[in-house]
Coordinates of C-alpha atoms and ligand atoms in Angstrom, one line a residue:
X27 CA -95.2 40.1 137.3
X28 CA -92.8 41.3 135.1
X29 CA -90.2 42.4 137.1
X30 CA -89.0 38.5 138.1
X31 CA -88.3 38.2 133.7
X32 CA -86.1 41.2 133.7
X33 CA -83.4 39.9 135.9
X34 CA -82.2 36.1 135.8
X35 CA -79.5 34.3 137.7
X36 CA -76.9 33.4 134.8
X37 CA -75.3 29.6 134.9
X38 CA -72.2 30.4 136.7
X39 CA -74.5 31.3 139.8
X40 CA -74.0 35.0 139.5
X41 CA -76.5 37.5 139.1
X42 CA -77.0 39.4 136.3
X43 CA -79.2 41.8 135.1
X44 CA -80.6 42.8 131.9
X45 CA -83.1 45.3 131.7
X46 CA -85.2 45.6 129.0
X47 CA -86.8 48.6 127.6
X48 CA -89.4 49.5 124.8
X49 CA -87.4 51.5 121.9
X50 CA -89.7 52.6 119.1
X51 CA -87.4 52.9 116.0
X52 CA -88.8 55.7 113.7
X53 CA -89.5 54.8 110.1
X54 CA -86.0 56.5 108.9
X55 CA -83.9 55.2 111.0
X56 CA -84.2 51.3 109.8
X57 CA -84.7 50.0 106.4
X58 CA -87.9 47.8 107.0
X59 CA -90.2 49.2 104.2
X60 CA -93.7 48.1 103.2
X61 CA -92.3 47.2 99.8
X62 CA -90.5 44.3 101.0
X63 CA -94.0 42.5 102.5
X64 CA -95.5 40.1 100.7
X65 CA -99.2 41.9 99.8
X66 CA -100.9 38.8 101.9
X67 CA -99.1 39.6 104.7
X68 CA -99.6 43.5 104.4
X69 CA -103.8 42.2 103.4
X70 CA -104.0 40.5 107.3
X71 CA -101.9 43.3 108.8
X72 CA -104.4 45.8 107.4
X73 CA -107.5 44.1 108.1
X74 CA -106.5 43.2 112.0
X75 CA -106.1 47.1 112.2
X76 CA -109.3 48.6 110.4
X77 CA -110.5 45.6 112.4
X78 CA -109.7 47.5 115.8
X79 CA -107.0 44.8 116.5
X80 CA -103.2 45.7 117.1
X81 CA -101.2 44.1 114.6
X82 CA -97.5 43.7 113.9
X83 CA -95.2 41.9 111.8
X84 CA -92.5 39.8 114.0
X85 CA -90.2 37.2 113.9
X86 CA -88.3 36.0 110.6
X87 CA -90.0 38.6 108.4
X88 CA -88.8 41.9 110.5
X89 CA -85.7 40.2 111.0
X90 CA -84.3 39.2 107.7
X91 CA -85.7 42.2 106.0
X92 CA -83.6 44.2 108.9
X93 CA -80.6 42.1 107.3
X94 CA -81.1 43.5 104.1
X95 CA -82.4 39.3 102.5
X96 CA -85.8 37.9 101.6
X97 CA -87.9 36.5 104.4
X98 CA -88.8 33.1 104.4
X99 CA -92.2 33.7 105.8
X100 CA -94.4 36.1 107.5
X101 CA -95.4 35.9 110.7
X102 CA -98.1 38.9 112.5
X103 CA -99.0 39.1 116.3
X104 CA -102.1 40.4 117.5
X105 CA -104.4 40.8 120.6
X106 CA -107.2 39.5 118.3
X107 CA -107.8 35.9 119.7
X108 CA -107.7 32.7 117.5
X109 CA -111.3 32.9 116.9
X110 CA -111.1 36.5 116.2
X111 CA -108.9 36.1 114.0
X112 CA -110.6 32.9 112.3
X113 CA -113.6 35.3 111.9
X114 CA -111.9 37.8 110.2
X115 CA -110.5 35.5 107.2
X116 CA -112.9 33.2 105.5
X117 CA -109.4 31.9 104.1
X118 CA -108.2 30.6 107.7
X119 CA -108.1 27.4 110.0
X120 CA -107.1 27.4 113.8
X121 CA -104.1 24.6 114.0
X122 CA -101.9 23.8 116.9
X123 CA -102.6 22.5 120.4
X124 CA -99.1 23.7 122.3
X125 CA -99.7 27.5 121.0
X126 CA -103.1 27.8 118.8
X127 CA -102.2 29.9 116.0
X128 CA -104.3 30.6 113.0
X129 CA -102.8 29.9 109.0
X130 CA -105.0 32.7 107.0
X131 CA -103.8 31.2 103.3
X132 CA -103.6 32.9 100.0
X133 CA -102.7 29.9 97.5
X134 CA -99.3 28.8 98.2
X135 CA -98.2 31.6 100.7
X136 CA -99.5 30.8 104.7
X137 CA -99.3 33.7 107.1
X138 CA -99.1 32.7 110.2
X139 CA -101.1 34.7 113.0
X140 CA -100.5 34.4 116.7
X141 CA -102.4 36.0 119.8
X142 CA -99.9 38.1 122.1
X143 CA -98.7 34.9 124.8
X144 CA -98.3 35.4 127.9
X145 CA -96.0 34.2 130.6
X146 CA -97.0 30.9 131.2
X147 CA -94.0 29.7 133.7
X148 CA -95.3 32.7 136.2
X149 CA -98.9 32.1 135.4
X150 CA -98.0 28.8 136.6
X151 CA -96.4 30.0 140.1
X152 CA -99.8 32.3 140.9
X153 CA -102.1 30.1 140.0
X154 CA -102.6 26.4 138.9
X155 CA -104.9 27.1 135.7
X156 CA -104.7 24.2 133.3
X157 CA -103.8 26.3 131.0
X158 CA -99.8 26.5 131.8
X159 CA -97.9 23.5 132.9
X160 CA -94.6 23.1 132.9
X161 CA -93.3 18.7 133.4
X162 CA -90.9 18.0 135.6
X163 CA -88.0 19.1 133.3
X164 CA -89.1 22.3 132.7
X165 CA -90.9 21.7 129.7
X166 CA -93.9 23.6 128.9
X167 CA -96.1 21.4 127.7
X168 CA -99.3 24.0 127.1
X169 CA -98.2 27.8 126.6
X170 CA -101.7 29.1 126.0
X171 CA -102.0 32.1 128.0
X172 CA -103.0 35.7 126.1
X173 CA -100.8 38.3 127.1
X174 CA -99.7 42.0 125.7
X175 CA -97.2 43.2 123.4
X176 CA -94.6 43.6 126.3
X177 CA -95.4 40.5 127.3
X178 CA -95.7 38.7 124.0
X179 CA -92.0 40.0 123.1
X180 CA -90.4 38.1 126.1
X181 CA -92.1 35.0 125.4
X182 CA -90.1 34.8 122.3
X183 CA -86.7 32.8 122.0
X184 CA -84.0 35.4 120.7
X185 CA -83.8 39.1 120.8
X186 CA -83.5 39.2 117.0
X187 CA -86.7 37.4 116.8
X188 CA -88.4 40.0 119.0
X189 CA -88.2 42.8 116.6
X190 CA -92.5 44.2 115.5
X191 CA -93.2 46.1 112.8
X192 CA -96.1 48.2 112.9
X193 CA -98.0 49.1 109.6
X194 CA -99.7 51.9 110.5
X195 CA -97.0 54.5 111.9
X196 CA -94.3 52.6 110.2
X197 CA -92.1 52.1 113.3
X198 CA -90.2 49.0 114.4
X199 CA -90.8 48.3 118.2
X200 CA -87.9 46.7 120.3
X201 CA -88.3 45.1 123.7
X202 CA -85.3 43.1 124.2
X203 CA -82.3 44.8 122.3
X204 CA -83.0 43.2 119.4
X205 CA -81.4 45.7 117.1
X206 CA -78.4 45.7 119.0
X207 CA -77.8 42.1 119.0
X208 CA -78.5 42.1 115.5
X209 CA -75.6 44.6 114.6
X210 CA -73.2 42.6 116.8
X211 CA -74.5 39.8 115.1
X212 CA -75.4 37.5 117.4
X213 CA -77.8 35.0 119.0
X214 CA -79.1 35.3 122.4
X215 CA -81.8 34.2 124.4
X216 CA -84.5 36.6 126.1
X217 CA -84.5 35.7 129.9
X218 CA -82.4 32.9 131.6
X219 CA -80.9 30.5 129.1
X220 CA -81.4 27.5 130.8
X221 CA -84.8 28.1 131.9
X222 CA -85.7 28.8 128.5
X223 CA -83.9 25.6 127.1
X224 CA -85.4 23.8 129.7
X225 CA -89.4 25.1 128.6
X226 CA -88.8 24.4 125.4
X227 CA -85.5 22.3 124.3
X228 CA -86.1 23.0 120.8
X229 CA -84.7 26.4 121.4
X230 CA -81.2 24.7 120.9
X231 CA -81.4 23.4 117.5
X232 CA -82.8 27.0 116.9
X233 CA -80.1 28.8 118.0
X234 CA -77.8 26.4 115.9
X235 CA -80.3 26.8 112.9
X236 CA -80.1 30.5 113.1
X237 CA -76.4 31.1 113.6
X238 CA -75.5 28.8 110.6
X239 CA -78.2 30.7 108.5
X240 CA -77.5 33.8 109.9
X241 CA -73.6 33.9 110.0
X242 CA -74.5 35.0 113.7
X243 CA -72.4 34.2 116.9
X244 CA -74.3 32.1 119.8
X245 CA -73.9 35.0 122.5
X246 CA -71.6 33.2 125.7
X247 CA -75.0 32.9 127.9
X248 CA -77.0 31.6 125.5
X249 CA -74.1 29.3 124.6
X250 CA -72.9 27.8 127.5
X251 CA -75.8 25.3 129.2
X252 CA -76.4 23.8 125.4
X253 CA -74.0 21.2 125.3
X254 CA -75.2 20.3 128.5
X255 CA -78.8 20.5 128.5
X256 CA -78.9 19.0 124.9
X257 CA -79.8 15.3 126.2
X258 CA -83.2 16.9 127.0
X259 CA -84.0 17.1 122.8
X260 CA -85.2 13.4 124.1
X261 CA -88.6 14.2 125.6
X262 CA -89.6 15.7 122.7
X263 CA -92.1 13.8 120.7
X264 CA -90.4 12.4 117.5
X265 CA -93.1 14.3 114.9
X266 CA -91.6 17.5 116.2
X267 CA -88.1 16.4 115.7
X268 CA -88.3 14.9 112.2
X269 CA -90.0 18.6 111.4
X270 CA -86.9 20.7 112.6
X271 CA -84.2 18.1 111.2
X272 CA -86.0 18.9 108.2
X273 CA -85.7 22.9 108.5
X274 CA -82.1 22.6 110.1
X275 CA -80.8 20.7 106.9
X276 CA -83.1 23.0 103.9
X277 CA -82.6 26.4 104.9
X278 CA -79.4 25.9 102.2
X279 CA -76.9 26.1 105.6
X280 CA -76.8 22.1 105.9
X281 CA -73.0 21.8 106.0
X282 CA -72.4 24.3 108.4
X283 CA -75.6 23.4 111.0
X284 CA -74.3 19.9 110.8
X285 CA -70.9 21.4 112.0
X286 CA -72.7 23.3 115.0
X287 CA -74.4 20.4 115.9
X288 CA -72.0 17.9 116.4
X289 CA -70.4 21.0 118.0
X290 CA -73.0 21.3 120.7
X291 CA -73.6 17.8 121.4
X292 CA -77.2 18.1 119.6
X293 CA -76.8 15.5 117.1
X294 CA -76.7 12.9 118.8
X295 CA -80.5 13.4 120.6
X296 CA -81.7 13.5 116.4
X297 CA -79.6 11.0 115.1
X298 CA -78.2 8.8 118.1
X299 CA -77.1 5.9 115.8
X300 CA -75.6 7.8 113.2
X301 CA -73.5 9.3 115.6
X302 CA -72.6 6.1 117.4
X303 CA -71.1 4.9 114.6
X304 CA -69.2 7.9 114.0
X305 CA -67.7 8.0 117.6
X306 CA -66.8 3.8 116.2
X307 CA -64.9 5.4 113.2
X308 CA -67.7 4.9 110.5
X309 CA -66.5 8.2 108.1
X310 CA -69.4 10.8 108.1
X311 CA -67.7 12.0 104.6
X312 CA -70.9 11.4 102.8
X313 CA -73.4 13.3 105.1
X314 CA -71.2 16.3 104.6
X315 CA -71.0 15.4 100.7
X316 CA -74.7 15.5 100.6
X317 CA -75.0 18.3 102.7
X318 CA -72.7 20.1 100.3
X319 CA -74.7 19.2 97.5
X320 CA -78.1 20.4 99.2
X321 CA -76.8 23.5 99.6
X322 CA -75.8 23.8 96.3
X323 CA -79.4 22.9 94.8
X324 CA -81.1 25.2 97.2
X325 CA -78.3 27.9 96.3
X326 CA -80.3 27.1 92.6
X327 CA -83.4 27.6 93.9
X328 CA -83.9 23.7 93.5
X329 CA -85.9 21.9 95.9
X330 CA -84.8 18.7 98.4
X331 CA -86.2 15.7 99.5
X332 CA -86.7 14.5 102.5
X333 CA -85.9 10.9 101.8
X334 CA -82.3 11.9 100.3
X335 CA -81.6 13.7 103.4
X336 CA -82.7 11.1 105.7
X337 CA -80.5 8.4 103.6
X338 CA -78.1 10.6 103.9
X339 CA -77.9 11.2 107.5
X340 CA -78.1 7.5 108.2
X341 CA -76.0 6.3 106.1
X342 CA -72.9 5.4 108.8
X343 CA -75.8 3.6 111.4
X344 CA -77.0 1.5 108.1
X345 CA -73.0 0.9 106.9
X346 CA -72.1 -0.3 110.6
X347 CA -74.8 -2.4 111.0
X348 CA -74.5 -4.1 107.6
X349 CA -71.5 -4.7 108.1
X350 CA -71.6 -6.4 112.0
X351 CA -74.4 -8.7 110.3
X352 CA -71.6 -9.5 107.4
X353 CA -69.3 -10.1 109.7
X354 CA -71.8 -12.6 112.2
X355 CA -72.0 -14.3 108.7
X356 CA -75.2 -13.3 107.3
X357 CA -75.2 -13.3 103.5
X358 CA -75.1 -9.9 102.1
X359 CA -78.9 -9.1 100.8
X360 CA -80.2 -10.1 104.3
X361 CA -78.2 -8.4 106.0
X362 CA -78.7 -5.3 103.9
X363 CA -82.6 -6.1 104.8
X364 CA -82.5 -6.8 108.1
X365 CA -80.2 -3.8 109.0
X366 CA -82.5 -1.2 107.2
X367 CA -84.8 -2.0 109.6
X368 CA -83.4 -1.9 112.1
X369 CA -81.7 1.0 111.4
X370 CA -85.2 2.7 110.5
X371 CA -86.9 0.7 114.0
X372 CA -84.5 3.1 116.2
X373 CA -84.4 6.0 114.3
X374 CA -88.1 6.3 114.5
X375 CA -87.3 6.7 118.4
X376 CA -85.8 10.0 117.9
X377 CA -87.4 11.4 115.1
X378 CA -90.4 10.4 113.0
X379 CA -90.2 9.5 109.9
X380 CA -93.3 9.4 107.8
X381 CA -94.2 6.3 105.3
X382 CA -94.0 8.4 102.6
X383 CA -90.7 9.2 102.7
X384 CA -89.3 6.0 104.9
X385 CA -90.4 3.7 101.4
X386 CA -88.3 5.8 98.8
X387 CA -85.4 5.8 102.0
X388 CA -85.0 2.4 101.6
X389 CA -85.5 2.4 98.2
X390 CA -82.4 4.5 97.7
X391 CA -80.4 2.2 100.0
X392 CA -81.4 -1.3 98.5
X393 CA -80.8 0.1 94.8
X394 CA -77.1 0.7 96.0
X395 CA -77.0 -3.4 95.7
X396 CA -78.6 -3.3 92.6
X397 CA -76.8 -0.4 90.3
X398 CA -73.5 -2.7 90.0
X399 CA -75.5 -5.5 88.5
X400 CA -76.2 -4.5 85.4
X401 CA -75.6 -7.0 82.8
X402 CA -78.3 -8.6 80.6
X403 CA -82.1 -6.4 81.2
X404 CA -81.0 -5.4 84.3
X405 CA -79.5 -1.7 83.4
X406 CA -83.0 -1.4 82.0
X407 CA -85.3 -2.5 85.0
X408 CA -83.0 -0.8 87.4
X409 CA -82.9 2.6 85.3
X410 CA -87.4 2.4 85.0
X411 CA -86.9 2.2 89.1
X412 CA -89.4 5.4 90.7
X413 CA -85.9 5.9 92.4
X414 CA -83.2 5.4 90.2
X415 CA -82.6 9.1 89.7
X416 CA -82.2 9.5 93.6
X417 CA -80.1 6.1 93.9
X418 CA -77.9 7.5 91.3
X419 CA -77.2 10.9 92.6
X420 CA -76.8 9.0 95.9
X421 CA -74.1 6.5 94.5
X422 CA -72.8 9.9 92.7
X423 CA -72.3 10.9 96.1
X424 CA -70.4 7.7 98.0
X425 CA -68.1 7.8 94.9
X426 CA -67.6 11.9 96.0
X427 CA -67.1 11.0 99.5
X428 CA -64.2 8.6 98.8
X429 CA -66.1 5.6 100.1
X430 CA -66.3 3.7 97.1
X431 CA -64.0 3.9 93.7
X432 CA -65.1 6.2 91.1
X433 CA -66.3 4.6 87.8
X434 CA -70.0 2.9 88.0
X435 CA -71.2 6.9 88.4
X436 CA -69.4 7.8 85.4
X437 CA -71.0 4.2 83.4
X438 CA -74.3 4.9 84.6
X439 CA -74.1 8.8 83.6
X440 CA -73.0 7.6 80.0
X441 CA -75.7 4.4 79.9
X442 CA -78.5 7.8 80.6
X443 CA -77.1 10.1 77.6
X444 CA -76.6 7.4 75.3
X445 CA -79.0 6.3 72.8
X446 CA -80.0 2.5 72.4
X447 CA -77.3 1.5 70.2
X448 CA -74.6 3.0 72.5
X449 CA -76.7 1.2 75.5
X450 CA -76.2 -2.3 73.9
X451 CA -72.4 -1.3 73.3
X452 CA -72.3 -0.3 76.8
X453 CA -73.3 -3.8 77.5
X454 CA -72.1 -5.6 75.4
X455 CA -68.3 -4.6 76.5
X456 CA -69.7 -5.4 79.7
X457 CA -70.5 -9.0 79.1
X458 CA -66.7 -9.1 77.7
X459 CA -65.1 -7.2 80.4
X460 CA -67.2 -7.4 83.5
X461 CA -66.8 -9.9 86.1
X462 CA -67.7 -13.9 85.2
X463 CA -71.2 -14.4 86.8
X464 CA -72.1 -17.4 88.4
X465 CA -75.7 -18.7 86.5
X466 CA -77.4 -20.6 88.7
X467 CA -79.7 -23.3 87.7
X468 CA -83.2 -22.1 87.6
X469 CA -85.2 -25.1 89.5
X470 CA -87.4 -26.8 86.9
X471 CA -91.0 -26.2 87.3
X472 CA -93.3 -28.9 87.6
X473 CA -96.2 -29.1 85.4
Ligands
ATP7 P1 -87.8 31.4 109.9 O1 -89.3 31.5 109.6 O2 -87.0 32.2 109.0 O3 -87.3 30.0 110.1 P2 -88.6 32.7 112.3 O4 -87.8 33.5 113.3 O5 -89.7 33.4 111.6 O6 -87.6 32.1 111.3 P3 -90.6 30.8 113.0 O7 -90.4 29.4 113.4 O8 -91.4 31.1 111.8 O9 -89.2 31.4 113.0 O10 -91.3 31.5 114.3 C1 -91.8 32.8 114.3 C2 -91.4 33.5 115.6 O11 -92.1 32.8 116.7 C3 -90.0 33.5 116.0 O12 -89.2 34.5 115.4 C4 -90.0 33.6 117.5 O13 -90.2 35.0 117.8 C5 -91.3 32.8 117.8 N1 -91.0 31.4 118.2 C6 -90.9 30.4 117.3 N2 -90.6 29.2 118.0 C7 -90.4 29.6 119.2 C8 -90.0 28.9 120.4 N3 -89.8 27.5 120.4 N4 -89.9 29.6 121.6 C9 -90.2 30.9 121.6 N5 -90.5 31.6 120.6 C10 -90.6 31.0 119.4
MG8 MG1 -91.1 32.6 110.2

């Protein structure tokens, strides 16, 4: 069974080989020590073994510590099933339909257990168990099959994320030439690219997430079907999506995965009207502005929201279709209204994007009408807005990107520091310098 993974017909048509082999790395010849494992982790790593289960630390926490950083999270593999494990921690829930995995939490921290997979695609070719299907594209749309180690280890995307550690004897345990990838520093796929882009299409933004985080290289093989394959992101289901936009842009490597995927053709699948109206000439200045800025904040260990991103990102869709409806002579505040949803109508096509933070999105956008208009109260009711601090880092942020002329950034940072006597100066010169307004007549009320 697993002699058809071990050799794979590369995209150009010819055959190549890579064999791979189980090396145990001894405990002194890597630097993954137990001190660098969060105790929860090392608490479910010890009670799967004492357990009788095997156990072992993969993924982003062998990984990064191999790098010499911090691991986001920990993941641990183990032959114990779901409901094994489930029994084992009163502090668990079984989640997940695609892969069932179990979340054992300890306050804020989740580790995140899965059961050993096995090859679904061939378990699919032997037998037609409901368990393993694969759509017409490829996709695998239920991977549940329990598997070994060896197994396990070639179910996984890239080499580097096939690296175990094993608590008890201290060793790391390599399948696919992880290790060596990870010294050449690069990304690659275990098995045939395309098949495995084809299973699961969300390989690609991973290979992009990782190389921007990683300062890694996308290894030739593993490069070359994604600029082709990446129309295939469509098929898959929009809550998904809006969850790895949202990990692609906060892993604090926003600028440079934005870079990667406009490279590979992948942004266009997550945002299709944003890049639309970048291929029309809308400037993309202030997604990489904002990106910049993220970065920075997460650099500060700040956090990020959602709905700044997401304004953010479709900024150029809402600009170009504000403007057509300008243009087609609708008057301004309608338009602006009318193009937000829209603009929201097809991104929701693409990616999700939850109520929660679509309301503040909008929010941010229709305050951009509002922060130039601040003579008389209104400095004061915008300024009490639930989103005035976001609508004013975001205006902060056209004025960086050269879209609009500096100066209302500058007023409105000044209007914040001053006290109440400086706020009536500040309007005051206003009402003398500012533009004439036009009062209208307020319609007279009948009794
Ligand atoms: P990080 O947590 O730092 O983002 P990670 O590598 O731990 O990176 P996770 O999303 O936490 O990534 O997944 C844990 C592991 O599960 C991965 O390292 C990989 O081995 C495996 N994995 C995750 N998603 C996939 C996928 N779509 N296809 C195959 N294997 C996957
Ligand atoms: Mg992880």
């Amino acid at each position: 069974m697993l002699k058809r993974l071990l050799s794979y017909v590369s995209g150009n048509g010819k055959k190549k080989a890579r064999t791979y082999q189980r090396q145990d790395i001894p405990r002194d010849q890597h630097n993954v020590s137990r001190s660098f494992i969060s105790e929860p982790a090392k608490k479910v790593l010890s009670r799967l073994n004492n357990a009788g289960y095997e156990a072992y630390l993969v993924g982003g926490g062998v990984r990064d510590i191999l790098l010499g950083g911090k691991p986001k999270d920990f993941d641990i593999a183990t032959n114990a099933t779901p409901e094994e494990v489930h029994d084992l921690f009163r502090n668990s829930r079984l989640i997940g339909r695609r892969f069932r995995i179990v979340h054992v939490l300890f306050g804020r921290e989740v580790i995140e257990v899965t059961t050993f997979r096995g090859n679904a695609a061939e378990a699919q070719e032997d037998d037609d168990d409901d368990d393993r299907r694969t759509s017409e594209h490829g996709l695998l749309l239920r991977d549940n099959v329990y598997g070994n180690l060896e197994e396990d280890a070639l179910r996984r995307d890239f080499t580097v994320n096939a690296l175990y550690y094993c608590i008890r004897d201290f060793t790391v345990v390599d399948f696919a030439n992880g290790i060596e990838d990870l010294e050449n520093r690069q990304m690659r796929l275990i098995g045939d690219p395309e098949t495995r882009y084809r299973e699961d299409p969300v390989r690609m933004l991973r290979a992009v997430r990782f190389a921007a985080k990683l300062g890694f290289d996308i290894e030739p093989d593993t490069e070359a079907p994604i600029r082709e394959l990446a129309p295939l992101l469509t098929h898959i289901p929009p809550a998904r999506l809006f969850e790895e936009v949202l990990k692609l842009f906060s892993a604090g490597f926003g600028e440079a995965t934005y870079d990667l995927l406009s490279e590979y053709n992948l942004l266009a699948p997550l945002f299709p009207e944003t890049v639309q109206a970048i291929n029309n000439g809308e400037p993309d200045e202030l997604i990489r502005k904002a990106l910049r800025n993220t970065d920075a904040r997460i650099a500060q260990g700040k956090s990020v929201t959602p709905y700044f991103l997401f304004a953010a990102m479709l900024w150029p869709a809402l600009q170009a279709e504000w403007r057509k409806r300008q243009d087609n002579g609708e008057p301004v505040q309608p338009a602006l209204h009318m193009a937000i949803a829209k603009v929201i109508g097809r991104q929701v096509q693409a990616t999700s994007i939850p109520k929660r933070f679509s309301g503040p999105m909008k929010e941010i956008w229709e305050l951009q009408m509002r922060l130039p208009r601040r003579q008389g109260k209104r400095a004061f009711a915008t300024m009490s807005h639930p989103r005035f601090r976001a609508a004013y880092d975001f205006l902060l942020v056209r004025e960086a990107s050269g879209e609009i002329e500096p100066g209302l950034g500058q007023w409105w940072t000044e209007f914040q520091e001053t006290d109440e006597r400086g706020q009536e100066r500040m309007l005051t010169q206003l009402g003398s310098d500012g533009p004439k307004k036009r009062r209208r007549k307020k319609p007279t009320k009948k009794a």
